[in-house]
Amino acid sequence: MNWFILALIAILFWSGSDLFSKMGSKSDDIYSHWKMIMAVGTVMGIHAIYLIATGTPFSFVDIITYLPASFLYILAMILGYAGLRYIELSISSPVCNSSGAVAALLCFFILGDTMGAMQFFGVALVCIGVFALSVIEKKKDDTIRLQSGLSADKKYTRSVLAIVFPLLYCLIDGLGTFADALLLDRAIAETQANIAYELTFLFMAVCAFIYVVIIKKQKITLSKEKPKMLAALCETAGQFAYVFAIGANAIVAAPMISSYCIASLLWSRLLLKEKLSKAQYLVIAIAAVGIVILGQE
């Protein structure tokens, strides 16, 4: 199977993960994001155990070595899943995928990595897109408050809930990518890092189960959690395909795969029937172009 097919598989599964995560995120279920962590951690843990059982070299020390990146990535995903309760997938996905701009800036200012003119342009497009989406969400919230007769100082506002989670995901995931760059360059190999990440996710799934089921006495009905399980399968499959596609042809596969948020936008419009304004589509397109440019550099 060549890199192009693998890249297409990664795009399909990761955009599918976005879609099913949104379908499984209920605004009235305050434990929805923890249930998502349980699903993803379980599937990733099974995959990691399979790799170890079939002979992939691994040591417990690898988990400790890679823990800074694992912690940041998993924290970002928790916040991303929580945010899907309040915001359209077609907005959340491009904002979350803008984390590459954060990582690029950190590598530029802290590690001293060089950044070309096109890369600067890509970062600028991403920042403009994210800022514009924030402004649009704020205006939408003001309109909702006026129509509902809510006071301007109301603490619980849609704009904050709608945009803060994907923005936090963007920042923390960018820090995770920065930590990833440091660790993979100096301390751990890619395969061992992937297994360490999956086992750490499994640990978080166990913690989430203890919190939701044992402490909070919430019942888990598997028949009602099918979208979460599908999201977990897609997330793990996409990650697996991504590793081999990048290994085969990184310079072309990277920008191709990084644009999977565009596929997420398509699914959200066709399957979730999300409707956005022309201004929202415009700034999402701007951010998506920036993401593709960053991937090419």
mmCIF file of C-alpha atoms in Angstrom:
data_model
loop_
_atom_site.group_PDB
_atom_site.id
_atom_site.type_symbol
_atom_site.label_atom_id
_atom_site.label_comp_id
_atom_site.label_asym_id
_atom_site.label_seq_id
_atom_site.Cartn_x
_atom_site.Cartn_y
_atom_site.Cartn_z
ATOM 1 C CA MET A 1 0.000 0.000 0.000
ATOM 2 C CA ASN A 2 1.634 3.289 -1.091
ATOM 3 C CA TRP A 3 1.826 6.541 0.843
ATOM 4 C CA PHE A 4 -0.998 8.196 -1.120
ATOM 5 C CA ILE A 5 -3.524 5.523 -0.146
ATOM 6 C CA LEU A 6 -2.322 5.662 3.468
ATOM 7 C CA ALA A 7 -2.694 9.457 3.490
ATOM 8 C CA LEU A 8 -6.235 9.160 2.150
ATOM 9 C CA ILE A 9 -6.999 6.597 4.874
ATOM 10 C CA ALA A 10 -5.649 8.971 7.544
ATOM 11 C CA ILE A 11 -7.795 11.830 6.214
ATOM 12 C CA LEU A 12 -10.874 9.622 6.072
ATOM 13 C CA PHE A 13 -10.474 8.213 9.576
ATOM 14 C CA TRP A 14 -9.410 11.433 11.332
ATOM 15 C CA SER A 15 -12.239 13.402 9.772
ATOM 16 C CA GLY A 16 -14.480 10.485 10.738
ATOM 17 C CA SER A 17 -13.193 10.777 14.296
ATOM 18 C CA ASP A 18 -14.236 14.446 14.287
ATOM 19 C CA LEU A 19 -17.668 13.540 12.938
ATOM 20 C CA PHE A 20 -18.420 10.714 15.374
ATOM 21 C CA SER A 21 -16.976 12.681 18.301
ATOM 22 C CA LYS A 22 -19.433 15.469 17.551
ATOM 23 C CA MET A 23 -22.297 12.981 17.183
ATOM 24 C CA GLY A 24 -21.367 11.458 20.541
ATOM 25 C CA SER A 25 -21.071 14.802 22.347
ATOM 26 C CA LYS A 26 -24.409 15.672 23.927
ATOM 27 C CA SER A 27 -24.849 19.198 25.276
ATOM 28 C CA ASP A 28 -26.961 17.908 28.167
ATOM 29 C CA ASP A 29 -24.428 15.250 29.236
ATOM 30 C CA ILE A 30 -21.803 16.849 31.490
ATOM 31 C CA TYR A 31 -19.779 13.611 31.437
ATOM 32 C CA SER A 32 -19.758 13.299 27.649
ATOM 33 C CA HIS A 33 -16.071 14.212 27.252
ATOM 34 C CA TRP A 34 -15.006 11.752 29.958
ATOM 35 C CA LYS A 35 -16.963 8.991 28.249
ATOM 36 C CA MET A 36 -15.135 9.872 25.033
ATOM 37 C CA ILE A 37 -11.803 9.563 26.841
ATOM 38 C CA MET A 38 -12.895 6.123 28.086
ATOM 39 C CA ALA A 39 -13.677 5.000 24.538
ATOM 40 C CA VAL A 40 -10.525 6.361 22.882
ATOM 41 C CA GLY A 41 -8.250 5.206 25.700
ATOM 42 C CA THR A 42 -9.685 1.702 25.584
ATOM 43 C CA VAL A 43 -9.178 1.298 21.837
ATOM 44 C CA MET A 44 -5.703 2.858 21.903
ATOM 45 C CA GLY A 45 -4.724 0.697 24.870
ATOM 46 C CA ILE A 46 -5.790 -2.461 23.051
ATOM 47 C CA HIS A 47 -3.733 -1.387 20.040
ATOM 48 C CA ALA A 48 -0.656 -0.693 22.186
ATOM 49 C CA ILE A 49 -0.949 -4.039 23.988
ATOM 50 C CA TYR A 50 -1.250 -5.797 20.628
ATOM 51 C CA LEU A 51 1.938 -4.135 19.354
ATOM 52 C CA ILE A 52 3.865 -5.123 22.475
ATOM 53 C CA ALA A 53 2.477 -8.683 22.382
ATOM 54 C CA THR A 54 3.574 -9.085 18.762
ATOM 55 C CA GLY A 55 7.172 -8.187 19.531
ATOM 56 C CA THR A 56 7.490 -4.403 19.325
ATOM 57 C CA PRO A 57 10.311 -3.364 21.721
ATOM 58 C CA PHE A 58 9.026 -1.273 24.616
ATOM 59 C CA SER A 59 10.014 -0.333 28.147
ATOM 60 C CA PHE A 60 8.060 1.234 31.005
ATOM 61 C CA VAL A 61 10.693 3.965 31.015
ATOM 62 C CA ASP A 62 9.380 5.040 27.598
ATOM 63 C CA ILE A 63 6.081 6.049 29.231
ATOM 64 C CA ILE A 64 7.931 8.317 31.681
ATOM 65 C CA THR A 65 10.151 9.739 28.949
ATOM 66 C CA TYR A 66 7.239 10.638 26.712
ATOM 67 C CA LEU A 67 4.900 11.729 29.520
ATOM 68 C CA PRO A 68 5.239 15.525 28.955
ATOM 69 C CA ALA A 69 3.984 15.206 25.372
ATOM 70 C CA SER A 70 1.359 12.581 26.275
ATOM 71 C CA PHE A 71 0.005 14.763 29.068
ATOM 72 C CA LEU A 72 -0.337 17.818 26.834
ATOM 73 C CA TYR A 73 -1.903 15.879 23.946
ATOM 74 C CA ILE A 74 -4.444 14.126 26.170
ATOM 75 C CA LEU A 75 -5.333 17.331 28.028
ATOM 76 C CA ALA A 76 -5.922 19.016 24.673
ATOM 77 C CA MET A 77 -8.196 16.182 23.551
ATOM 78 C CA ILE A 78 -10.218 16.335 26.791
ATOM 79 C CA LEU A 79 -10.807 20.045 26.225
ATOM 80 C CA GLY A 80 -11.569 19.454 22.552
ATOM 81 C CA TYR A 81 -14.179 16.813 23.371
ATOM 82 C CA ALA A 82 -15.714 19.068 26.023
ATOM 83 C CA GLY A 83 -15.939 21.915 23.529
ATOM 84 C CA LEU A 84 -17.898 19.839 21.030
ATOM 85 C CA ARG A 85 -20.877 20.108 23.378
ATOM 86 C CA TYR A 86 -21.104 23.841 22.633
ATOM 87 C CA ILE A 87 -19.766 24.526 19.152
ATOM 88 C CA GLU A 88 -20.316 23.392 15.583
ATOM 89 C CA LEU A 89 -17.792 20.827 14.321
ATOM 90 C CA SER A 90 -17.265 22.987 11.233
ATOM 91 C CA ILE A 91 -15.827 25.716 13.484
ATOM 92 C CA SER A 92 -14.130 23.569 16.114
ATOM 93 C CA SER A 93 -12.054 21.420 13.735
ATOM 94 C CA PRO A 94 -10.247 24.247 11.852
ATOM 95 C CA VAL A 95 -9.502 26.076 15.121
ATOM 96 C CA CYS A 96 -8.152 22.919 16.767
ATOM 97 C CA ASN A 97 -6.036 22.104 13.700
ATOM 98 C CA SER A 98 -4.452 25.546 13.965
ATOM 99 C CA SER A 99 -2.202 24.143 16.703
ATOM 100 C CA GLY A 100 0.466 23.707 14.038
ATOM 101 C CA ALA A 101 0.866 27.488 13.986
ATOM 102 C CA VAL A 102 1.470 27.520 17.748
ATOM 103 C CA ALA A 103 4.066 24.754 17.442
ATOM 104 C CA ALA A 104 5.785 26.586 14.569
ATOM 105 C CA LEU A 105 6.050 29.793 16.592
ATOM 106 C CA LEU A 106 7.415 27.954 19.656
ATOM 107 C CA CYS A 107 10.029 26.186 17.563
ATOM 108 C CA PHE A 108 10.974 29.509 15.939
ATOM 109 C CA PHE A 109 11.311 31.577 19.124
ATOM 110 C CA ILE A 110 12.592 28.922 21.577
ATOM 111 C CA LEU A 111 14.468 26.324 19.548
ATOM 112 C CA GLY A 112 15.756 28.818 17.009
ATOM 113 C CA ASP A 113 14.354 26.897 14.040
ATOM 114 C CA THR A 114 14.140 28.883 10.833
ATOM 115 C CA MET A 115 10.830 29.869 9.291
ATOM 116 C CA GLY A 116 10.451 30.836 5.656
ATOM 117 C CA ALA A 117 8.299 33.605 4.252
ATOM 118 C CA MET A 118 5.540 31.194 3.211
ATOM 119 C CA GLN A 119 5.514 29.625 6.677
ATOM 120 C CA PHE A 120 5.135 33.053 8.264
ATOM 121 C CA PHE A 121 2.305 33.687 5.832
ATOM 122 C CA GLY A 122 0.655 30.407 6.842
ATOM 123 C CA VAL A 123 0.906 31.272 10.554
ATOM 124 C CA ALA A 124 -0.586 34.699 9.833
ATOM 125 C CA LEU A 125 -3.536 33.186 7.936
ATOM 126 C CA VAL A 126 -4.241 30.754 10.769
ATOM 127 C CA CYS A 127 -4.106 33.516 13.406
ATOM 128 C CA ILE A 128 -6.368 35.767 11.325
ATOM 129 C CA GLY A 129 -8.857 32.939 10.836
ATOM 130 C CA VAL A 130 -8.983 32.025 14.536
ATOM 131 C CA PHE A 131 -9.311 35.666 15.631
ATOM 132 C CA ALA A 132 -12.060 36.310 13.083
ATOM 133 C CA LEU A 133 -13.994 33.240 14.238
ATOM 134 C CA SER A 134 -13.763 34.499 17.818
ATOM 135 C CA VAL A 135 -15.168 37.885 16.775
ATOM 136 C CA ILE A 136 -18.007 36.260 14.822
ATOM 137 C CA GLU A 137 -18.910 34.015 17.775
ATOM 138 C CA LYS A 138 -18.927 37.072 20.078
ATOM 139 C CA LYS A 139 -21.286 38.944 17.764
ATOM 140 C CA LYS A 140 -23.515 35.869 17.522
ATOM 141 C CA ASP A 141 -23.628 35.696 21.313
ATOM 142 C CA ASP A 142 -24.534 39.388 21.583
ATOM 143 C CA THR A 143 -27.434 38.804 19.185
ATOM 144 C CA ILE A 144 -28.641 35.792 21.173
ATOM 145 C CA ARG A 145 -28.521 37.761 24.430
ATOM 146 C CA LEU A 146 -30.452 40.653 22.970
ATOM 147 C CA GLN A 147 -33.125 38.355 21.561
ATOM 148 C CA SER A 148 -33.376 36.461 24.854
ATOM 149 C CA GLY A 149 -33.320 39.550 27.032
ATOM 150 C CA LEU A 150 -30.198 38.422 28.886
ATOM 151 C CA SER A 151 -27.972 40.951 30.651
ATOM 152 C CA ALA A 152 -24.653 41.872 29.087
ATOM 153 C CA ASP A 153 -22.728 40.746 32.182
ATOM 154 C CA LYS A 154 -24.246 37.259 32.242
ATOM 155 C CA LYS A 155 -21.415 34.891 33.260
ATOM 156 C CA TYR A 156 -22.506 31.910 31.170
ATOM 157 C CA THR A 157 -22.307 33.075 27.556
ATOM 158 C CA ARG A 158 -22.320 31.067 24.382
ATOM 159 C CA SER A 159 -19.340 32.854 22.883
ATOM 160 C CA VAL A 160 -17.015 31.924 25.722
ATOM 161 C CA LEU A 161 -18.107 28.293 25.775
ATOM 162 C CA ALA A 162 -18.106 28.055 21.991
ATOM 163 C CA ILE A 163 -14.599 29.337 21.342
ATOM 164 C CA VAL A 164 -12.548 28.880 24.540
ATOM 165 C CA PHE A 165 -12.355 25.077 24.332
ATOM 166 C CA PRO A 166 -11.012 24.823 20.753
ATOM 167 C CA LEU A 167 -8.657 27.737 21.461
ATOM 168 C CA LEU A 168 -7.291 25.943 24.538
ATOM 169 C CA TYR A 169 -6.988 22.779 22.461
ATOM 170 C CA CYS A 170 -5.056 24.731 19.839
ATOM 171 C CA LEU A 171 -2.612 26.198 22.387
ATOM 172 C CA ILE A 172 -2.073 23.028 24.438
ATOM 173 C CA ASP A 173 -1.816 20.738 21.421
ATOM 174 C CA GLY A 174 0.724 23.165 19.977
ATOM 175 C CA LEU A 175 2.744 22.852 23.202
ATOM 176 C CA GLY A 176 2.405 19.076 22.883
ATOM 177 C CA THR A 177 3.802 19.165 19.355
ATOM 178 C CA PHE A 178 6.675 21.324 20.618
ATOM 179 C CA ALA A 179 7.397 18.789 23.401
ATOM 180 C CA ASP A 180 7.109 16.039 20.786
ATOM 181 C CA ALA A 181 9.773 17.702 18.651
ATOM 182 C CA LEU A 182 12.157 17.868 21.597
ATOM 183 C CA LEU A 183 11.586 14.297 22.791
ATOM 184 C CA LEU A 184 11.613 12.574 19.398
ATOM 185 C CA ASP A 185 14.781 14.394 18.466
ATOM 186 C CA ARG A 186 16.670 13.598 21.661
ATOM 187 C CA ALA A 187 15.051 10.936 23.833
ATOM 188 C CA ILE A 188 12.688 8.416 22.206
ATOM 189 C CA ALA A 189 11.871 6.729 18.882
ATOM 190 C CA GLU A 190 8.560 7.218 17.065
ATOM 191 C CA THR A 191 7.175 3.701 17.587
ATOM 192 C CA GLN A 192 7.932 3.671 21.309
ATOM 193 C CA ALA A 193 6.503 7.194 21.668
ATOM 194 C CA ASN A 194 3.267 6.074 20.012
ATOM 195 C CA ILE A 195 2.897 3.087 22.332
ATOM 196 C CA ALA A 196 3.686 5.241 25.367
ATOM 197 C CA TYR A 197 1.016 7.714 24.307
ATOM 198 C CA GLU A 198 -1.572 4.991 23.823
ATOM 199 C CA LEU A 199 -0.850 3.369 27.191
ATOM 200 C CA THR A 200 -1.051 6.747 28.931
ATOM 201 C CA PHE A 201 -4.399 7.278 27.218
ATOM 202 C CA LEU A 202 -5.490 3.858 28.537
ATOM 203 C CA PHE A 203 -4.566 4.976 32.060
ATOM 204 C CA MET A 204 -6.675 8.101 31.600
ATOM 205 C CA ALA A 205 -9.560 5.920 30.389
ATOM 206 C CA VAL A 206 -9.364 3.930 33.625
ATOM 207 C CA CYS A 207 -9.330 7.159 35.666
ATOM 208 C CA ALA A 208 -12.333 8.448 33.713
ATOM 209 C CA PHE A 209 -14.185 5.184 34.360
ATOM 210 C CA ILE A 210 -13.515 5.418 38.098
ATOM 211 C CA TYR A 211 -14.696 9.035 38.171
ATOM 212 C CA VAL A 212 -17.821 8.639 36.023
ATOM 213 C CA VAL A 213 -19.044 5.164 36.932
ATOM 214 C CA ILE A 214 -17.772 4.512 40.462
ATOM 215 C CA ILE A 215 -17.679 7.989 42.005
ATOM 216 C CA LYS A 216 -20.481 9.746 40.111
ATOM 217 C CA LYS A 217 -22.610 6.577 39.779
ATOM 218 C CA GLN A 218 -23.322 7.168 36.080
ATOM 219 C CA LYS A 219 -24.542 4.244 34.025
ATOM 220 C CA ILE A 220 -22.814 3.469 30.737
ATOM 221 C CA THR A 221 -25.127 2.009 28.113
ATOM 222 C CA LEU A 222 -22.976 0.704 25.287
ATOM 223 C CA SER A 223 -25.826 0.814 22.787
ATOM 224 C CA LYS A 224 -26.053 4.587 23.324
ATOM 225 C CA GLU A 225 -22.303 5.133 23.035
ATOM 226 C CA LYS A 226 -21.781 3.749 19.531
ATOM 227 C CA PRO A 227 -20.671 7.132 18.072
ATOM 228 C CA LYS A 228 -17.970 7.390 20.760
ATOM 229 C CA MET A 229 -16.675 3.907 19.984
ATOM 230 C CA LEU A 230 -16.648 4.679 16.266
ATOM 231 C CA ALA A 231 -14.753 7.899 17.005
ATOM 232 C CA ALA A 232 -12.213 5.927 19.048
ATOM 233 C CA LEU A 233 -11.697 3.398 16.261
ATOM 234 C CA CYS A 234 -11.302 6.178 13.698
ATOM 235 C CA GLU A 235 -8.842 8.097 15.892
ATOM 236 C CA THR A 236 -6.630 5.042 16.393
ATOM 237 C CA ALA A 237 -6.820 3.898 12.749
ATOM 238 C CA GLY A 238 -6.058 7.407 11.494
ATOM 239 C CA GLN A 239 -3.014 7.658 13.729
ATOM 240 C CA PHE A 240 -1.734 4.260 12.558
ATOM 241 C CA ALA A 241 -2.088 5.195 8.867
ATOM 242 C CA TYR A 242 -0.534 8.613 9.514
ATOM 243 C CA VAL A 243 2.695 7.137 10.907
ATOM 244 C CA PHE A 244 3.337 4.975 7.832
ATOM 245 C CA ALA A 245 2.287 7.657 5.330
ATOM 246 C CA ILE A 246 4.680 10.166 6.888
ATOM 247 C CA GLY A 247 7.427 7.579 7.008
ATOM 248 C CA ALA A 248 7.033 6.835 3.290
ATOM 249 C CA ASN A 249 6.710 10.352 1.869
ATOM 250 C CA ALA A 250 6.596 13.035 4.559
ATOM 251 C CA ILE A 251 7.089 16.092 2.359
ATOM 252 C CA VAL A 252 3.911 15.437 0.361
ATOM 253 C CA ALA A 253 1.838 13.402 2.828
ATOM 254 C CA ALA A 254 2.121 15.939 5.677
ATOM 255 C CA PRO A 255 0.246 18.837 4.013
ATOM 256 C CA MET A 256 -2.257 16.439 2.508
ATOM 257 C CA ILE A 257 -3.143 14.891 5.880
ATOM 258 C CA SER A 258 -3.087 18.195 7.795
ATOM 259 C CA SER A 259 -6.007 19.383 5.695
ATOM 260 C CA TYR A 260 -8.374 16.709 7.056
ATOM 261 C CA CYS A 261 -10.280 19.476 8.870
ATOM 262 C CA ILE A 262 -11.640 20.431 5.437
ATOM 263 C CA ALA A 263 -13.138 16.941 5.156
ATOM 264 C CA SER A 264 -14.557 17.421 8.679
ATOM 265 C CA LEU A 265 -16.205 20.606 7.466
ATOM 266 C CA LEU A 266 -17.740 18.706 4.549
ATOM 267 C CA TRP A 267 -19.124 15.948 6.815
ATOM 268 C CA SER A 268 -20.551 18.501 9.229
ATOM 269 C CA ARG A 269 -22.400 20.225 6.411
ATOM 270 C CA LEU A 270 -23.656 17.093 4.654
ATOM 271 C CA LEU A 271 -24.358 14.753 7.586
ATOM 272 C CA LEU A 272 -24.855 17.012 10.620
ATOM 273 C CA LYS A 273 -26.647 19.706 8.582
ATOM 274 C CA GLU A 274 -24.663 22.483 10.242
ATOM 275 C CA LYS A 275 -25.350 25.875 8.711
ATOM 276 C CA LEU A 276 -22.790 28.650 8.818
ATOM 277 C CA SER A 277 -22.753 32.207 7.604
ATOM 278 C CA LYS A 278 -20.750 33.301 4.562
ATOM 279 C CA ALA A 279 -18.339 35.116 6.881
ATOM 280 C CA GLN A 280 -17.741 31.919 8.867
ATOM 281 C CA TYR A 281 -17.077 29.914 5.708
ATOM 282 C CA LEU A 282 -14.649 32.602 4.532
ATOM 283 C CA VAL A 283 -12.525 32.696 7.685
ATOM 284 C CA ILE A 284 -12.570 28.883 7.945
ATOM 285 C CA ALA A 285 -11.240 28.766 4.375
ATOM 286 C CA ILE A 286 -8.513 31.264 5.325
ATOM 287 C CA ALA A 287 -7.463 29.143 8.313
ATOM 288 C CA ALA A 288 -7.535 25.954 6.226
ATOM 289 C CA VAL A 289 -5.259 27.513 3.590
ATOM 290 C CA GLY A 290 -2.860 28.507 6.370
ATOM 291 C CA ILE A 291 -2.848 24.950 7.737
ATOM 292 C CA VAL A 292 -2.044 23.516 4.295
ATOM 293 C CA ILE A 293 0.784 26.049 3.796
ATOM 294 C CA LEU A 294 2.291 25.131 7.179
ATOM 295 C CA GLY A 295 2.203 21.481 6.230
ATOM 296 C CA GLN A 296 4.080 22.138 3.013
ATOM 297 C CA GLU A 297 6.911 24.037 4.645
#
